[in-house]
Coordinates of N, CA, C and O in Angstrom, one line a residue:
Q1 N -16.8 15.9 9.0 CA -16.8 15.1 7.8 C -15.4 14.7 7.4 O -14.5 15.5 7.4
V2 N -15.2 13.4 7.2 CA -13.9 12.9 6.8 C -13.6 13.1 5.4 O -14.5 12.8 4.5
Q3 N -12.4 13.5 5.1 CA -12.0 13.6 3.7 C -10.7 12.9 3.5 O -9.8 12.9 4.4
L4 N -10.5 12.3 2.4 CA -9.2 11.7 2.0 C -8.6 12.4 0.9 O -9.2 12.7 -0.1
V5 N -7.3 12.8 1.0 CA -6.6 13.5 0.0 C -5.3 12.8 -0.4 O -4.5 12.5 0.5
E6 N -5.2 12.4 -1.6 CA -4.0 11.7 -2.1 C -3.1 12.7 -2.7 O -3.4 13.8 -3.2
S7 N -1.8 12.4 -2.7 CA -0.8 13.2 -3.3 C 0.4 12.3 -3.7 O 0.5 11.1 -3.3
G8 N 1.3 12.8 -4.5 CA 2.5 12.1 -4.9 C 2.5 11.5 -6.3 O 3.5 11.0 -6.8
G9 N 1.3 11.6 -7.0 CA 1.3 11.1 -8.4 C 2.1 12.0 -9.3 O 2.6 13.0 -9.0
G10 N 2.3 11.5 -10.5 CA 3.1 12.2 -11.5 C 3.5 11.3 -12.7 O 3.0 10.2 -12.8
L11 N 4.5 11.8 -13.4 CA 5.0 11.1 -14.6 C 6.4 10.6 -14.2 O 7.2 11.3 -13.7
V12 N 6.6 9.3 -14.5 CA 7.9 8.7 -14.2 C 8.2 7.7 -15.4 O 7.3 7.2 -16.0
Q13 N 9.5 7.6 -15.6 CA 9.9 6.6 -16.6 C 9.8 5.2 -16.1 O 9.9 4.9 -14.9
A14 N 9.7 4.2 -17.0 CA 9.6 2.8 -16.6 C 10.9 2.5 -15.8 O 12.0 2.9 -16.2
G15 N 10.7 1.7 -14.8 CA 11.8 1.4 -13.9 C 12.0 2.3 -12.7 O 12.7 2.0 -11.8
G16 N 11.3 3.4 -12.8 CA 11.4 4.4 -11.7 C 10.5 4.1 -10.5 O 9.8 3.1 -10.5
S17 N 10.5 5.1 -9.6 CA 9.8 4.9 -8.4 C 8.9 6.2 -8.1 O 9.3 7.3 -8.5
L18 N 7.9 6.0 -7.4 CA 7.0 7.0 -6.9 C 6.5 6.6 -5.5 O 6.3 5.4 -5.2
R19 N 6.2 7.6 -4.7 CA 5.6 7.4 -3.4 C 4.3 8.2 -3.3 O 4.3 9.4 -3.4
L20 N 3.2 7.5 -3.2 CA 1.9 8.1 -3.0 C 1.5 8.2 -1.5 O 1.9 7.3 -0.7
S21 N 0.8 9.3 -1.2 CA 0.4 9.5 0.2 C -1.1 9.7 0.2 O -1.6 10.3 -0.7
C22 N -1.7 9.3 1.3 CA -3.1 9.6 1.5 C -3.3 10.1 3.0 O -2.8 9.4 3.9
A23 N -3.9 11.2 3.1 CA -4.2 11.8 4.4 C -5.7 11.9 4.7 O -6.4 12.4 3.9
A24 N -6.1 11.4 5.8 CA -7.5 11.5 6.2 C -7.6 12.6 7.2 O -6.9 12.7 8.2
S25 N -8.6 13.5 7.0 CA -8.8 14.6 7.9 C -10.2 14.5 8.4 O -11.1 14.0 7.8
G26 N -10.4 15.1 9.6 CA -11.7 15.1 10.3 C -11.6 14.6 11.7 O -10.5 14.2 12.2
T27 N -12.7 14.5 12.4 CA -12.7 14.1 13.8 C -12.7 12.5 13.9 O -13.7 11.9 14.3
I28 N -11.6 12.0 13.5 CA -11.5 10.5 13.3 C -11.2 9.8 14.6 O -10.2 10.2 15.3
V29 N -11.9 8.8 15.0 CA -11.6 8.0 16.1 C -10.8 6.8 15.7 O -9.8 6.4 16.3
S30 N -11.3 6.2 14.6 CA -10.5 5.0 14.1 C -10.9 4.7 12.7 O -12.0 5.1 12.2
I31 N -10.0 4.0 12.0 CA -10.2 3.6 10.7 C -9.9 2.1 10.6 O -8.8 1.7 11.0
N32 N -10.8 1.3 10.2 CA -10.5 -0.2 10.2 C -9.4 -0.5 9.2 O -8.3 -1.0 9.6
A33 N -9.6 -0.3 8.0 CA -8.6 -0.6 6.9 C -8.5 0.5 5.9 O -9.4 1.3 5.8
M34 N -7.3 0.6 5.3 CA -7.1 1.6 4.3 C -6.5 0.9 3.1 O -5.8 -0.1 3.2
G35 N -6.8 1.4 1.9 CA -6.3 0.7 0.7 C -6.1 1.6 -0.5 O -6.6 2.7 -0.5
W36 N -5.3 1.1 -1.4 CA -5.1 1.8 -2.6 C -5.8 1.0 -3.8 O -5.6 -0.2 -3.8
Y37 N -6.4 1.7 -4.6 CA -7.1 1.1 -5.8 C -6.6 1.9 -7.0 O -6.1 3.1 -6.8
R38 N -6.7 1.4 -8.2 CA -6.4 2.1 -9.4 C -7.3 1.8 -10.5 O -7.9 0.7 -10.5
Q39 N -7.4 2.7 -11.4 CA -8.3 2.6 -12.5 C -7.6 3.1 -13.8 O -7.3 4.3 -13.8
A40 N -7.3 2.2 -14.7 CA -6.7 2.6 -16.0 C -7.8 2.9 -17.0 O -9.0 2.5 -16.8
P41 N -7.5 3.7 -18.0 CA -8.6 4.1 -19.0 C -9.2 2.8 -19.6 O -8.5 1.9 -20.0
G42 N -10.5 2.8 -19.6 CA -11.2 1.7 -20.2 C -11.3 0.4 -19.3 O -11.8 -0.6 -19.8
K43 N -10.8 0.5 -18.1 CA -10.7 -0.7 -17.3 C -11.5 -0.4 -16.0 O -11.7 0.7 -15.6
Q44 N -11.8 -1.5 -15.3 CA -12.5 -1.4 -14.0 C -11.5 -1.0 -12.9 O -10.3 -1.3 -13.0
R45 N -12.0 -0.4 -11.9 CA -11.1 -0.1 -10.7 C -10.7 -1.4 -10.1 O -11.6 -2.3 -9.9
E46 N -9.5 -1.5 -9.7 CA -9.0 -2.7 -9.1 C -8.2 -2.4 -7.8 O -7.6 -1.3 -7.6
L47 N -8.2 -3.4 -6.9 CA -7.5 -3.2 -5.7 C -6.0 -3.4 -6.0 O -5.6 -4.2 -6.7
V48 N -5.2 -2.5 -5.4 CA -3.8 -2.6 -5.5 C -3.2 -3.1 -4.2 O -2.4 -4.1 -4.2
A49 N -3.5 -2.5 -3.1 CA -3.0 -2.9 -1.8 C -3.9 -2.5 -0.7 O -4.6 -1.5 -0.8
V50 N -3.9 -3.2 0.4 CA -4.7 -2.9 1.5 C -4.0 -3.2 2.8 O -3.1 -4.1 2.8
I51 N -4.2 -2.3 3.8 CA -3.5 -2.5 5.1 C -4.6 -2.4 6.2 O -5.3 -1.4 6.2
T52 N -4.6 -3.3 7.1 CA -5.6 -3.2 8.2 C -5.1 -2.4 9.4 O -3.9 -2.0 9.4
S53 N -5.9 -2.2 10.4 CA -5.5 -1.5 11.6 C -4.5 -2.3 12.4 O -3.7 -1.8 13.2
A54 N -4.5 -3.6 12.1 CA -3.5 -4.5 12.8 C -2.2 -4.6 12.0 O -1.2 -5.3 12.5
G55 N -2.1 -4.0 10.9 CA -0.9 -4.0 10.1 C -0.8 -5.1 9.0 O 0.2 -5.2 8.3
S56 N -1.9 -5.9 8.9 CA -1.9 -6.9 7.9 C -2.0 -6.3 6.5 O -2.8 -5.3 6.3
T57 N -1.3 -6.8 5.6 CA -1.3 -6.3 4.2 C -1.7 -7.3 3.2 O -1.5 -8.5 3.4
N58 N -2.2 -6.8 2.1 CA -2.5 -7.7 1.0 C -2.3 -6.9 -0.3 O -2.6 -5.7 -0.4
Y59 N -1.8 -7.6 -1.3 CA -1.4 -6.9 -2.6 C -2.0 -7.7 -3.8 O -2.1 -9.0 -3.7
T60 N -2.4 -7.0 -4.8 CA -2.7 -7.7 -6.0 C -1.4 -8.3 -6.6 O -0.3 -7.8 -6.4
D61 N -1.5 -9.4 -7.3 CA -0.4 -10.2 -7.7 C 0.6 -9.4 -8.5 O 1.8 -9.5 -8.4
S62 N 0.1 -8.5 -9.4 CA 0.9 -7.8 -10.3 C 1.9 -6.8 -9.7 O 2.8 -6.3 -10.3
V63 N 1.6 -6.4 -8.4 CA 2.5 -5.4 -7.7 C 3.3 -6.0 -6.6 O 4.1 -5.3 -6.0
K64 N 3.1 -7.3 -6.3 CA 3.8 -7.9 -5.2 C 5.3 -7.9 -5.5 O 5.8 -8.2 -6.6
G65 N 6.1 -7.5 -4.5 CA 7.5 -7.3 -4.6 C 8.0 -6.0 -5.2 O 9.1 -5.7 -5.2
R66 N 7.0 -5.2 -5.7 CA 7.4 -3.9 -6.2 C 6.8 -2.8 -5.4 O 7.4 -1.7 -5.3
F67 N 5.6 -3.0 -4.9 CA 4.9 -1.9 -4.1 C 4.9 -2.3 -2.6 O 4.7 -3.5 -2.3
T68 N 4.9 -1.3 -1.8 CA 4.8 -1.5 -0.3 C 3.9 -0.5 0.2 O 4.0 0.7 0.1
V69 N 2.9 -1.0 0.9 CA 1.9 -0.1 1.6 C 2.2 0.0 3.1 O 2.7 -0.9 3.7
S70 N 2.1 1.2 3.6 CA 2.3 1.4 5.0 C 1.3 2.4 5.5 O 0.6 3.1 4.8
R71 N 1.2 2.5 6.9 CA 0.2 3.3 7.5 C 0.7 3.9 8.8 O 1.4 3.2 9.5
D72 N 0.3 5.1 9.0 CA 0.6 5.7 10.3 C -0.7 6.0 11.0 O -1.5 6.9 10.6
I73 N -1.1 5.1 11.9 CA -2.5 5.1 12.5 C -2.7 6.4 13.3 O -3.8 7.0 13.1
P74 N -1.8 6.8 14.1 CA -2.1 8.1 14.9 C -2.3 9.3 14.0 O -3.0 10.2 14.3
K75 N -1.6 9.3 12.9 CA -1.7 10.5 11.9 C -2.8 10.3 10.9 O -3.0 11.2 10.1
N76 N -3.4 9.1 10.9 CA -4.4 8.8 9.8 C -3.9 9.0 8.4 O -4.5 9.6 7.6
T77 N -2.7 8.5 8.2 CA -2.1 8.6 6.9 C -1.7 7.2 6.4 O -1.5 6.3 7.1
M78 N -1.6 7.1 5.1 CA -1.2 5.8 4.4 C -0.3 6.2 3.2 O -0.5 7.2 2.6
S79 N 0.7 5.4 3.0 CA 1.6 5.6 1.8 C 1.7 4.3 1.0 O 1.4 3.2 1.4
L80 N 2.0 4.5 -0.3 CA 2.3 3.4 -1.2 C 3.6 3.7 -1.9 O 3.7 4.7 -2.7
Q81 N 4.6 3.0 -1.5 CA 5.9 3.1 -2.2 C 5.9 2.2 -3.4 O 5.8 1.0 -3.3
M82 N 6.1 2.8 -4.6 CA 6.0 2.0 -5.8 C 7.4 2.1 -6.5 O 8.0 3.1 -6.7
S83 N 7.9 0.9 -6.8 CA 9.2 0.8 -7.5 C 9.1 -0.1 -8.7 O 8.1 -0.8 -8.9
S84 N 10.1 -0.1 -9.5 CA 10.1 -0.8 -10.8 C 8.8 -0.6 -11.5 O 8.2 -1.6 -12.0
L85 N 8.5 0.6 -11.6 CA 7.2 0.9 -12.3 C 7.2 0.6 -13.8 O 8.3 0.7 -14.5
A86 N 6.1 0.1 -14.3 CA 6.0 -0.2 -15.7 C 4.8 0.5 -16.3 O 3.9 1.0 -15.6
P87 N 4.8 0.6 -17.6 CA 3.7 1.4 -18.3 C 2.3 0.8 -17.9 O 1.3 1.6 -17.8
E88 N 2.2 -0.4 -17.6 CA 0.9 -1.0 -17.2 C 0.4 -0.6 -15.8 O -0.7 -0.9 -15.4
D89 N 1.3 0.1 -15.1 CA 0.9 0.7 -13.8 C 0.2 2.0 -14.0 O -0.2 2.6 -13.0
T90 N 0.2 2.6 -15.2 CA -0.4 3.8 -15.4 C -1.9 3.8 -15.1 O -2.6 2.9 -15.6
A91 N -2.3 4.7 -14.3 CA -3.7 4.7 -13.8 C -4.0 5.9 -12.9 O -3.0 6.5 -12.5
V92 N -5.2 6.1 -12.6 CA -5.6 7.0 -11.5 C -5.6 6.1 -10.2 O -6.3 5.1 -10.2
Y93 N -4.9 6.5 -9.2 CA -4.8 5.8 -8.0 C -5.7 6.5 -6.9 O -5.5 7.7 -6.7
Y94 N -6.5 5.6 -6.3 CA -7.4 6.1 -5.3 C -7.1 5.5 -4.0 O -6.8 4.4 -3.8
C95 N -7.4 6.3 -2.9 CA -7.2 5.9 -1.6 C -8.7 5.6 -1.0 O -9.6 6.4 -1.3
K96 N -8.8 4.6 -0.3 CA -10.1 4.3 0.3 C -9.9 3.9 1.8 O -9.0 3.2 2.2
A97 N -10.8 4.5 2.6 CA -10.8 4.1 4.1 C -12.1 3.4 4.3 O -13.1 3.7 3.9
T98 N -11.9 2.3 5.1 CA -13.0 1.4 5.3 C -13.3 1.3 6.8 O -12.4 1.2 7.6
G99 N -14.6 1.4 7.2 CA -14.9 1.4 8.6 C -14.4 2.6 9.4 O -13.6 2.4 10.3
V100 N -14.9 3.7 9.0 CA -14.4 5.0 9.6 C -15.3 5.4 10.7 O -16.5 5.7 10.5
Q101 N -14.8 5.5 11.9 CA -15.5 5.9 13.1 C -15.1 7.3 13.5 O -13.9 7.6 13.7
T102 N -16.0 8.3 13.5 CA -15.7 9.6 13.9 C -16.4 9.9 15.2 O -17.1 9.0 15.8
L103 N -16.3 11.1 15.7 CA -17.0 11.4 17.0 C -18.5 11.3 16.8 O -19.3 11.1 17.8
W104 N -19.0 11.4 15.6 CA -20.4 11.6 15.4 C -21.1 10.4 14.7 O -22.3 10.2 14.8
R105 N -20.3 9.7 13.8 CA -20.9 8.6 13.0 C -19.9 7.6 12.6 O -18.7 7.8 12.7
W106 N -20.5 6.5 12.1 CA -19.7 5.4 11.5 C -20.0 5.4 10.0 O -21.2 5.4 9.7
T107 N -19.0 5.4 9.2 CA -19.2 5.4 7.7 C -18.5 4.2 7.2 O -17.3 3.9 7.5
P108 N -19.2 3.4 6.3 CA -18.6 2.1 5.8 C -17.3 2.3 5.0 O -16.4 1.6 5.1
E109 N -17.4 3.3 4.1 CA -16.2 3.6 3.3 C -16.2 5.0 2.8 O -17.2 5.6 2.5
I110 N -15.0 5.5 2.6 CA -14.8 6.9 2.0 C -13.7 6.8 1.0 O -12.6 6.1 1.2
W111 N -13.9 7.5 -0.1 CA -12.9 7.5 -1.2 C -12.2 8.9 -1.3 O -12.9 9.9 -1.1
G112 N -11.0 8.8 -1.8 CA -10.3 10.1 -2.1 C -10.6 10.4 -3.6 O -11.3 9.7 -4.3
Q113 N -10.1 11.5 -4.0 CA -10.4 12.0 -5.4 C -9.5 11.4 -6.4 O -9.8 11.5 -7.6
G114 N -8.4 10.8 -6.0 CA -7.5 10.1 -7.0 C -6.4 11.0 -7.4 O -6.4 12.2 -7.3
T115 N -5.3 10.3 -7.7 CA -4.1 11.0 -8.2 C -3.5 10.2 -9.4 O -3.5 9.0 -9.4
Q116 N -3.2 10.9 -10.4 CA -2.7 10.3 -11.7 C -1.3 9.8 -11.6 O -0.4 10.6 -11.2
V117 N -1.1 8.6 -12.0 CA 0.3 8.0 -12.1 C 0.5 7.6 -13.6 O -0.3 6.8 -14.1
T118 N 1.5 8.2 -14.2 CA 1.8 7.9 -15.6 C 3.2 7.4 -15.7 O 4.1 8.1 -15.3
V119 N 3.3 6.2 -16.3 CA 4.7 5.6 -16.5 C 4.9 5.5 -18.0 O 4.2 4.8 -18.7
S120 N 6.0 6.2 -18.4 CA 6.4 6.2 -19.8 C 7.4 5.1 -20.1 O 8.2 4.8 -19.2
S121 N 7.3 4.6 -21.3 CA 8.2 3.5 -21.7 C 9.5 4.0 -22.3 O 9.6 5.2 -22.5

């Protein structure tokens, strides 16, 4: 069974930086794409950044130029380097793996449990 575990969240002042990590465990053969999503209180979950197995990336407009997503395919890990953080970046950040092939099954998507990022003004 594949699990995603996020780490690296915390409290940071506006203008600061944080690096989030997501590690996938299990008998993984391949993962098509991995992405970061976030959900602020009272708001819907939104896509932050996604990276495919080919290395293509996509970002929501509000984080372009500030956030960088990267992925280590052999290690089944993904990171999100966040800089110039602002209070509006405060949210629970979730990792998602899409198109997960293990030795036993294919799963369309798997979510992590989330990590809190709080940016103080």
